[in-house]
Tab-separated table of C-alpha atoms in Angstrom:
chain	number	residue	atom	x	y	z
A	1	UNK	CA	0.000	0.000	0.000
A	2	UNK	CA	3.090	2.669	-0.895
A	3	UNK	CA	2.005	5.902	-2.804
A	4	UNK	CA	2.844	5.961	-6.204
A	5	UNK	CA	6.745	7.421	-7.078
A	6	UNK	CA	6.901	10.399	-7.990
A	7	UNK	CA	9.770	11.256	-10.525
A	8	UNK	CA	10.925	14.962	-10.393
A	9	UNK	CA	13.063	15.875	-13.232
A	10	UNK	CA	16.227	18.820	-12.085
A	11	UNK	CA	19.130	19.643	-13.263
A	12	UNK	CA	22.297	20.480	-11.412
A	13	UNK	CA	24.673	22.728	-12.331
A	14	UNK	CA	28.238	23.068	-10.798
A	15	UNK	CA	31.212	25.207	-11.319
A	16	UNK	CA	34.047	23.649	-13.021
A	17	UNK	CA	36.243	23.224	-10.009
A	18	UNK	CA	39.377	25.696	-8.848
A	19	UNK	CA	42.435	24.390	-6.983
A	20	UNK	CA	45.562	26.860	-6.144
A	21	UNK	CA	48.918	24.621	-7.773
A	22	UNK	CA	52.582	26.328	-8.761
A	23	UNK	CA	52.915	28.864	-6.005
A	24	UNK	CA	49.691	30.542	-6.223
A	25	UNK	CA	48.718	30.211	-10.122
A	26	UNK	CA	44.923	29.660	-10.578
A	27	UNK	CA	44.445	26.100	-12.485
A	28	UNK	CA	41.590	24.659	-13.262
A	29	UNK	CA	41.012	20.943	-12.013
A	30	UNK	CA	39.704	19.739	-15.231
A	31	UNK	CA	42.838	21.063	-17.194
A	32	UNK	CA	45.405	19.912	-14.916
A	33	UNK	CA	43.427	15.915	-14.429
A	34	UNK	CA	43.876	16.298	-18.505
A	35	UNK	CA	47.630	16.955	-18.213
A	36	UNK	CA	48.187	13.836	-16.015
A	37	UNK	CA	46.154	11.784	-18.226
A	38	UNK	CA	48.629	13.553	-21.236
A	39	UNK	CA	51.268	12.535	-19.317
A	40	UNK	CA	50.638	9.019	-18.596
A	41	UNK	CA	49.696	7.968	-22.283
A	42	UNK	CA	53.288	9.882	-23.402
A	43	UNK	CA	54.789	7.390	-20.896
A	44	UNK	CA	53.052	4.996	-21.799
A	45	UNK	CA	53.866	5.438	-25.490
A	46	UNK	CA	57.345	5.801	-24.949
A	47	UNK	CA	57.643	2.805	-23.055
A	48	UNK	CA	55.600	0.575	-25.789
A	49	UNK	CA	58.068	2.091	-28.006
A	50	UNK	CA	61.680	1.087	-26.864
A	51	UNK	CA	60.277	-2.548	-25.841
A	52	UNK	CA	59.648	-2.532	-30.082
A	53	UNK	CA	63.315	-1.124	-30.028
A	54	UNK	CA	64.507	-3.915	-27.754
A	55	UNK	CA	62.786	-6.884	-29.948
A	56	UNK	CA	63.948	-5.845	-33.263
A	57	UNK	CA	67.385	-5.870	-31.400
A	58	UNK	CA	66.443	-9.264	-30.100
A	59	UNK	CA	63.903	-11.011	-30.759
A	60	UNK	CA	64.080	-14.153	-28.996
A	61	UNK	CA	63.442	-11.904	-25.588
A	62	UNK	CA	60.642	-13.510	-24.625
A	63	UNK	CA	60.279	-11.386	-21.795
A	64	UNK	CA	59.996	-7.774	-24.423
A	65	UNK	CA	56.307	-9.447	-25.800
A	66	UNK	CA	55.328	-10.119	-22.828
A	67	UNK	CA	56.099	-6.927	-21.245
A	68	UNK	CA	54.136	-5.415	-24.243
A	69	UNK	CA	51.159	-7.657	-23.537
A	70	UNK	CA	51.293	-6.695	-20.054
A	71	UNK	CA	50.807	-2.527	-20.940
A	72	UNK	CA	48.418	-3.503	-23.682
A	73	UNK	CA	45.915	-5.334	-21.226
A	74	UNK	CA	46.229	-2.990	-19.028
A	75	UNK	CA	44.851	-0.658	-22.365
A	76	UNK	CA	42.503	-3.038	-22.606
A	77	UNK	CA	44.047	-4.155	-26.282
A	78	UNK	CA	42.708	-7.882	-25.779
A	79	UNK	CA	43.945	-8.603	-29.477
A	80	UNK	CA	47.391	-6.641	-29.102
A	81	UNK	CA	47.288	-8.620	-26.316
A	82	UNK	CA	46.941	-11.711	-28.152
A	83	UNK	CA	49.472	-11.490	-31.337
A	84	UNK	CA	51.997	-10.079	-28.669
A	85	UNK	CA	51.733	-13.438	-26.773
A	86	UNK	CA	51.582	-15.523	-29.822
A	87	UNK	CA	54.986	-13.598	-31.008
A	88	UNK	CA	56.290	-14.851	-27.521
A	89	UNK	CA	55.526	-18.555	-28.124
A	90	UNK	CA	57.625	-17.827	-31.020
A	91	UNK	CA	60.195	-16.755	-29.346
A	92	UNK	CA	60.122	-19.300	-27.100
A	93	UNK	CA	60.695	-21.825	-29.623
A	94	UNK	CA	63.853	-19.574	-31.043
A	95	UNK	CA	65.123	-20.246	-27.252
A	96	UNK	CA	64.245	-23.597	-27.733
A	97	UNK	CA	66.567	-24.283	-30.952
A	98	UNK	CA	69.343	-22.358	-29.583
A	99	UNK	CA	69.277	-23.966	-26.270
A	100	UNK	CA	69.282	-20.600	-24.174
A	101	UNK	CA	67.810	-21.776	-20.967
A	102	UNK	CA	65.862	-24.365	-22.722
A	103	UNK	CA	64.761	-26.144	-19.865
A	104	UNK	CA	62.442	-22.844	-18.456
A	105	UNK	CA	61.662	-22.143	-22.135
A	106	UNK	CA	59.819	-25.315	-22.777
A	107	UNK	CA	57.586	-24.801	-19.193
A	108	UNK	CA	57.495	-21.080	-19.525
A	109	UNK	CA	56.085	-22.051	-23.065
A	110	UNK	CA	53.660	-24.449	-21.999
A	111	UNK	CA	52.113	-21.988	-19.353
A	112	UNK	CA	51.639	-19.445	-22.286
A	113	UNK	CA	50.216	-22.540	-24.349
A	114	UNK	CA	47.759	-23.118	-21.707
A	115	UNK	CA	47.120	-19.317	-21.392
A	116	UNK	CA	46.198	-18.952	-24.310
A	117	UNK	CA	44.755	-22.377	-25.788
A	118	UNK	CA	43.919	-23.921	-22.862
A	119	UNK	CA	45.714	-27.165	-20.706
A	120	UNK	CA	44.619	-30.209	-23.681
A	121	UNK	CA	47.162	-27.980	-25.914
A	122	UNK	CA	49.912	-27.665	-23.112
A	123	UNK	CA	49.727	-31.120	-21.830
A	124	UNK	CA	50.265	-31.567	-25.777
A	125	UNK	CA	53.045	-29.960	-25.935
A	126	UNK	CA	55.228	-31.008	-23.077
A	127	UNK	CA	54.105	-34.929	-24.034
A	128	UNK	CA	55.798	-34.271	-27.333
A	129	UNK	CA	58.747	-32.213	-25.715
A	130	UNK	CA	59.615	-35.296	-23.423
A	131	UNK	CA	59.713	-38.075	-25.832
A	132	UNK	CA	61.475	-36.130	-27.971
A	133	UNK	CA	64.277	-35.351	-25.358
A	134	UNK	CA	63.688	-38.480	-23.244
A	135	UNK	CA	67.393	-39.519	-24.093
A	136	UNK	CA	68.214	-35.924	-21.801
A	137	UNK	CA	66.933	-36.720	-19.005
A	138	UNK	CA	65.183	-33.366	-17.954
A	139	UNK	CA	64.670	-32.968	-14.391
A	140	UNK	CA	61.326	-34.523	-12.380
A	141	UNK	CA	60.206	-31.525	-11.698
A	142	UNK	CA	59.743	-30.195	-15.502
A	143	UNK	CA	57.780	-33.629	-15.599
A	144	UNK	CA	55.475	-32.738	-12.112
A	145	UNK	CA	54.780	-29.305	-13.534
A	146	UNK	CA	52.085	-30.738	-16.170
A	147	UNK	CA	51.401	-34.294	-13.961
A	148	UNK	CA	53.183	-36.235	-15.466
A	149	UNK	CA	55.235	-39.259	-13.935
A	150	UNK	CA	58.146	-41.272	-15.762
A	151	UNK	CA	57.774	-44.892	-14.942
């Protein structure tokens, strides 16, 4: 038994806030939250650009693309995102062939795998990574990361 709502329609109207910054000079809130946000994507921008530096210097630095994935998510860049993780899996496997810390390439890889296509596709991958370097004897541990057990 509640009376009807009423619905009053009003408008509001504010000043554009004042704030006293630089010894006394007048600036305008609005203007100086724009600066910062200026400031941020020119940091921003310069840091995308010398990770770009740093992988055409070398580009088997796994680390650089994911890095760059990391600022573009935070952009929300979901498919920047993406490509920069599949060029890491890439690089990865350029780790791989050269043997540079090839024993955290192939797990960091198969994290990423899972990441990004799910565990099926990383189990996948270290299955065929083991039998293929079974004569190496890679540590237990690379085999508990995924579950697996050598008989």
């Amino acid at each position: 038994n509640l009376p009807p709502l009423e619905i009053i329609d009003c408008k509001v109207e504010t000043e554009v806030p004042q704030g006293m910054l630089f010894g006394g000079l007048s600036v305008n809130a609005t203007d100086y939250n724009k600066s910062l946000r200026e400031t941020e994507e020119l940091r921003i921008n310069k840091t995308i650009e010398i990770w770009n530096r740093v992988i055409q210097i070398k580009q088997d630095y796994v680390e650089a693309y994911l890095y760059l994935a990391g600022i573009f998510q935070k952009l929300h860049d979901f498919e920047q995102v993406r490509i920069l993780k599949e060029k890491a899996l890439i690089a990865y496997d350029m780790r791989i062939l050269n043997k540079d810390f090839m024993d955290d390439a192939i797990i960091d890889k198969s994290i990423l795998l899972k990441e990004l296509y799910g565990t099926e596709r990383a189990i996948e991958y270290m299955q065929k990574i083991l039998s293929e370097n079974a004569d190496e004897n890679l540590p237990e541990s690379r085999n508990w990361i995924i579950g697996l057990k050598n008989s």
